[in-house]
């Protein structure tokens, strides 16, 4: 049974297009500081600096080529000197040729001089071999395996003196004994993520990693329920090959760290990296831990390869902190936690989990935290303070990474010293609460690099890793099977293919906070839109005070434009009960019914008002519908409450505040019943003539092509997603609603 409500919902069409879209895609540039050492010479100089430990590939190459070139030059010299006029000349002192007519005292002196030079070169060669063997003996061993790619791994240091001195080797070294990452070796990455904003940040981080990667990835996400819902849907619809994602309930870990007072803006989640040895699988031996505000500018496999440089009891790979925080001189009476020198930043961490567990890491950090909290009372930088306190007592635990693995862009840092001599940056860390507004000489360069990934089309990252088999995915296999059954020569191939397209979806793009009313009468307005209807959002929020669920069809760049638009609107920022779900553009069709389904699926109230973005509800309609839900007993019956729709051709119009005002405007011709002059059948069954005089709800019978706007229960059928673009999409849905009512009626229900 389909019934209509007593009071109309006057609606007005507004179709002004949004102004031209700004694009911020800017390619990254490389910084090159003058004076950077780039010499690659071949010196036959036996100096301690050249023949010391192989700190970079250039020095190794110089020594190697020196060793190789000296015997070659010597051999050529001897070979050239052994022939005169095509005849061999003996260099042995025992084989004199006194009877040769060309044999003279001068040639005898030349031969003796040459023999002396040969002995000198041989002595030099022996010295070079001794020095080189010592250097190779101290170099890390070469890992065996499938060496399809050898990464340039710059030397950090585990030496305490070098740690304090902040020695960092060159970024472009080419040491031949460097370890490698096997072609299909899986790289494990752990990230702590909680809330709506952090979920957005993670996407940009993941994009930067996927852009450069050549290896399978396994993300371990320690997430709260909000982030898990958002990111699980995102990765499921992203469908990136050779990427696995596992979630760990961060809320269950709160008890492990809640006893630690923390002043940092990250809150309790900023302490959870301390318990990764307990949280992550016991068979996971190593992991890269990243903050959400990280941007990669290189292949993460290069960082993964650094694990092979750890020696002895080194279990933590960290970059030195680039601010003066732990020096305690930022302001008067500044008292930081104890740290080794400048301390270490925990935005990028390499953890050897197996060794940490054997060292009883849990007991180690807990005892340290308890002891320091007796005097410090709370942490200021969350887990970073506790990590540094542990390292202060146990400096042998840390392997210092070169600073370009964590270029820290907070105010007053020494980050410029990190890349002054390093043109090939690796990782950028926006570790200031100001984020992109941080003060830095080269912030524009870093901001452009960040914006490149922020607005990068994530669909382009769905690329296969050639030669690396992906794990079997039932959904992917079924999708491929369905696509293979389509006829590509069919003129409607693209149209038919659209229903199988999996659109990347980011739920709750902005903060959402709403608890449905306890009386089970709450109603959510549901609509979908694209970029050219953003201007309707503020007006709808002013007319409808209840919860709203919106699906927006946008590109990655448009999603960021929407974010800036929303953050600049007092009306939108003042509403936390509006859920914005981004469905990313793909293909040539507008998936109107898919968008409606996404918005419907994430409604949290018992009832939904299925509307369109061009319609403005009557003031007070939200409360009126809640009362009508009880009156019509929608909870126990299959009914749809029809909301009469109207339109105007005027851009500016005084919105009617009552049914009497609405009727007056209809009589004056400033309002019309919706689409009466274009598609009469679409709303004719509403019976507007009867509605004018009705004082109670009345029954409406379904007719062909009927497409009203309705209030239904949340469990109503989804829209048929085969309908794309304009036309028939609502008609089919209303037909399905009526069919269900008829079936129940025939079954006597």
XYZ file of N, CA, C and O in Angstrom, residues 131-200:
280
model
N 94.493 -3.453 1.570
C 93.546 -2.451 2.070
C 92.117 -2.791 1.655
O 91.178 -2.651 2.430
N 91.945 -3.236 0.408
C 90.613 -3.549 -0.085
C 90.021 -4.754 0.634
O 88.840 -4.790 0.944
N 90.845 -5.745 0.931
C 90.345 -6.928 1.633
C 89.878 -6.565 3.030
O 88.896 -7.099 3.544
N 90.588 -5.604 3.673
C 90.151 -5.135 4.990
C 88.808 -4.434 4.888
O 87.917 -4.619 5.723
N 88.640 -3.604 3.872
C 87.372 -2.873 3.692
C 86.233 -3.833 3.415
O 85.138 -3.697 3.946
N 86.483 -4.852 2.576
C 85.444 -5.820 2.261
C 85.084 -6.659 3.469
O 83.943 -7.057 3.635
N 86.074 -6.927 4.302
C 85.803 -7.701 5.505
C 84.875 -6.994 6.455
O 84.143 -7.614 7.210
N 84.908 -5.658 6.440
C 84.022 -4.896 7.329
C 82.690 -4.587 6.676
O 81.764 -4.139 7.332
N 82.549 -4.789 5.355
C 81.295 -4.484 4.656
C 80.268 -5.564 4.942
O 80.617 -6.704 5.204
N 78.935 -5.240 4.924
C 77.900 -6.244 5.159
C 77.891 -7.290 4.072
O 78.202 -7.021 2.923
N 77.520 -8.514 4.464
C 77.493 -9.613 3.512
C 76.433 -9.416 2.460
O 75.422 -8.797 2.685
N 76.634 -10.022 1.314
C 75.712 -9.908 0.174
C 74.647 -10.973 0.296
O 74.944 -12.151 0.394
N 73.394 -10.530 0.342
C 72.318 -11.494 0.486
C 72.072 -12.219 -0.823
O 72.028 -11.617 -1.867
N 71.872 -13.544 -0.697
C 71.644 -14.349 -1.888
C 70.161 -14.414 -2.164
O 69.332 -14.288 -1.300
N 69.815 -14.647 -3.406
C 68.409 -14.777 -3.775
C 68.194 -14.270 -5.179
O 69.119 -14.167 -5.975
N 66.929 -13.948 -5.476
C 66.568 -13.435 -6.794
C 66.886 -11.958 -6.857
O 66.103 -11.130 -6.436
N 68.044 -11.615 -7.388
C 68.514 -10.234 -7.354
C 68.099 -9.495 -8.614
O 68.932 -9.075 -9.404
N 66.799 -9.366 -8.795
C 66.338 -8.677 -9.993
C 66.569 -7.187 -9.905
O 66.589 -6.502 -10.902
N 66.727 -6.669 -8.673
C 66.994 -5.232 -8.535
C 67.830 -5.017 -7.297
O 67.532 -5.548 -6.241
N 68.895 -4.250 -7.409
C 69.723 -3.895 -6.270
C 69.489 -2.433 -5.948
O 69.642 -1.575 -6.800
N 69.110 -2.159 -4.711
C 68.764 -0.798 -4.335
C 69.951 -0.081 -3.727
O 70.790 -0.669 -3.064
N 69.996 1.205 -3.937
C 71.053 2.048 -3.400
C 70.761 2.347 -1.952
O 69.905 3.149 -1.636
N 71.450 1.661 -1.060
C 71.214 1.848 0.361
C 72.364 2.603 0.987
O 73.476 2.110 1.053
N 72.073 3.812 1.461
C 73.127 4.627 2.041
C 73.399 4.153 3.456
O 72.525 3.671 4.159
N 74.614 4.336 3.886
C 75.017 3.851 5.191
C 74.497 4.748 6.297
O 74.687 5.943 6.285
N 73.858 4.115 7.264
C 73.646 4.778 8.538
C 74.807 4.362 9.417
O 75.845 3.935 8.930
N 74.616 4.415 10.713
C 75.702 3.991 11.578
C 75.164 3.494 12.896
O 74.165 3.962 13.397
N 75.840 2.490 13.433
C 75.477 2.015 14.755
C 76.495 2.452 15.783
O 76.404 2.130 16.951
N 77.518 3.171 15.385
C 78.588 3.617 16.262
C 78.119 4.788 17.116
O 77.568 5.751 16.615
N 78.343 4.719 18.412
C 77.821 5.752 19.310
C 78.445 7.109 19.036
O 77.773 8.137 19.103
N 79.739 7.153 18.704
C 80.369 8.437 18.423
C 79.786 9.048 17.163
O 79.512 10.241 17.098
N 79.609 8.222 16.152
C 79.014 8.733 14.925
C 77.578 9.159 15.141
O 77.089 10.094 14.520
N 76.859 8.470 16.021
C 75.484 8.866 16.325
C 75.459 10.269 16.882
O 74.657 11.111 16.483
N 76.344 10.538 17.822
C 76.350 11.862 18.450
C 76.831 12.917 17.476
O 76.432 14.071 17.548
N 77.704 12.530 16.575
C 78.210 13.504 15.614
C 77.245 13.733 14.468
O 77.397 14.684 13.713
N 76.256 12.864 14.329
C 75.267 13.031 13.266
C 75.834 12.779 11.888
O 75.470 13.428 10.921
N 76.756 11.833 11.785
C 77.380 11.567 10.494
C 76.397 10.846 9.601
O 75.833 9.835 9.973
N 76.190 11.364 8.390
C 75.298 10.753 7.416
C 76.035 10.650 6.097
O 76.571 11.633 5.603
N 76.073 9.461 5.542
C 76.782 9.277 4.277
C 75.966 9.803 3.118
O 74.794 10.077 3.223
N 76.643 9.926 1.948
C 75.986 10.455 0.757
C 74.839 9.590 0.290
O 74.809 8.397 0.511
N 73.880 10.226 -0.410
C 72.651 9.551 -0.810
C 72.792 8.813 -2.125
O 71.960 7.986 -2.438
N 73.783 9.089 -2.878
C 73.894 8.483 -4.209
C 75.032 7.485 -4.286
O 75.611 7.256 -5.328
N 75.390 6.904 -3.143
C 76.499 5.969 -3.141
C 76.133 4.700 -3.875
O 74.992 4.323 -3.996
N 77.119 3.978 -4.354
C 76.899 2.800 -5.182
C 77.762 1.637 -4.695
O 78.587 1.120 -5.410
N 77.615 1.274 -3.439
C 78.459 0.230 -2.875
C 78.066 -1.134 -3.410
O 76.932 -1.559 -3.282
N 78.988 -1.825 -4.017
C 78.685 -3.085 -4.681
C 78.289 -4.198 -3.737
O 77.747 -5.190 -4.159
N 78.571 -4.073 -2.427
C 78.265 -5.137 -1.486
C 76.934 -4.908 -0.779
O 76.665 -5.525 0.231
N 76.074 -4.011 -1.319
C 74.834 -3.696 -0.643
C 73.852 -4.856 -0.731
O 73.792 -5.562 -1.720
N 73.018 -5.043 0.337
C 71.995 -6.086 0.293
C 70.886 -5.696 -0.673
O 70.743 -4.539 -1.029
N 70.117 -6.680 -1.077
C 69.050 -6.426 -2.035
C 67.731 -6.921 -1.479
O 67.687 -7.675 -0.524
N 66.637 -6.466 -2.095
C 65.299 -6.964 -1.793
C 64.872 -7.832 -2.968
O 64.930 -7.399 -4.113
N 64.473 -9.038 -2.683
C 64.083 -9.940 -3.748
C 62.860 -9.395 -4.474
O 62.056 -8.654 -3.912
N 62.731 -9.784 -5.705
C 61.720 -9.213 -6.589
C 60.313 -9.287 -6.004
O 59.575 -8.319 -6.023
N 59.914 -10.436 -5.493
C 58.546 -10.612 -5.010
C 58.474 -10.727 -3.493
O 57.490 -11.252 -2.950
N 59.488 -10.243 -2.811
C 59.472 -10.266 -1.351
C 58.418 -9.296 -0.830
O 58.334 -8.146 -1.271
N 57.596 -9.734 0.104
C 56.535 -8.899 0.659
C 57.100 -7.943 1.702
O 57.857 -8.352 2.588
N 56.730 -6.689 1.581
C 57.160 -5.652 2.517
C 56.013 -5.369 3.476
O 54.880 -5.108 3.049
N 56.289 -5.419 4.756
C 55.268 -5.229 5.789
C 55.334 -3.808 6.340
O 56.411 -3.331 6.714
N 54.175 -3.164 6.396
C 54.084 -1.781 6.862
C 52.989 -1.695 7.920
O 51.862 -2.151 7.687
N 53.302 -1.119 9.061
C 52.326 -0.945 10.142
C 52.018 0.540 10.313
O 52.925 1.375 10.293
N 50.732 0.852 10.471
C 50.282 2.233 10.643
C 49.200 2.250 11.711
O 48.279 1.425 11.678
N 49.293 3.194 12.632
C 48.236 3.413 13.620
C 47.336 4.516 13.089
O 47.814 5.600 12.734
N 46.050 4.228 13.013
C 45.126 5.178 12.397
C 43.809 5.170 13.160
O 43.227 4.108 13.403
N 43.330 6.354 13.530
C 42.069 6.462 14.252
C 41.335 7.719 13.816
O 41.924 8.797 13.738
N 40.058 7.562 13.515
C 39.238 8.729 13.210
C 39.135 9.038 11.730
O 39.748 8.402 10.877
N 38.332 10.061 11.433
C 38.020 10.433 10.063
C 39.183 11.148 9.380
O 39.526 10.841 8.237
N 39.787 12.105 10.056
C 40.874 12.876 9.435
C 42.095 12.008 9.175
O 42.729 12.103 8.107
N 42.454 11.170 10.145
C 43.617 10.296 9.964
C 43.388 9.318 8.820
O 44.328 8.963 8.100
N 42.147 8.900 8.616
C 41.851 7.985 7.509
C 42.113 8.649 6.168
O 42.586 8.003 5.229
N 41.818 9.942 6.066
C 42.143 10.663 4.827
C 43.649 10.749 4.633
O 44.160 10.596 3.513
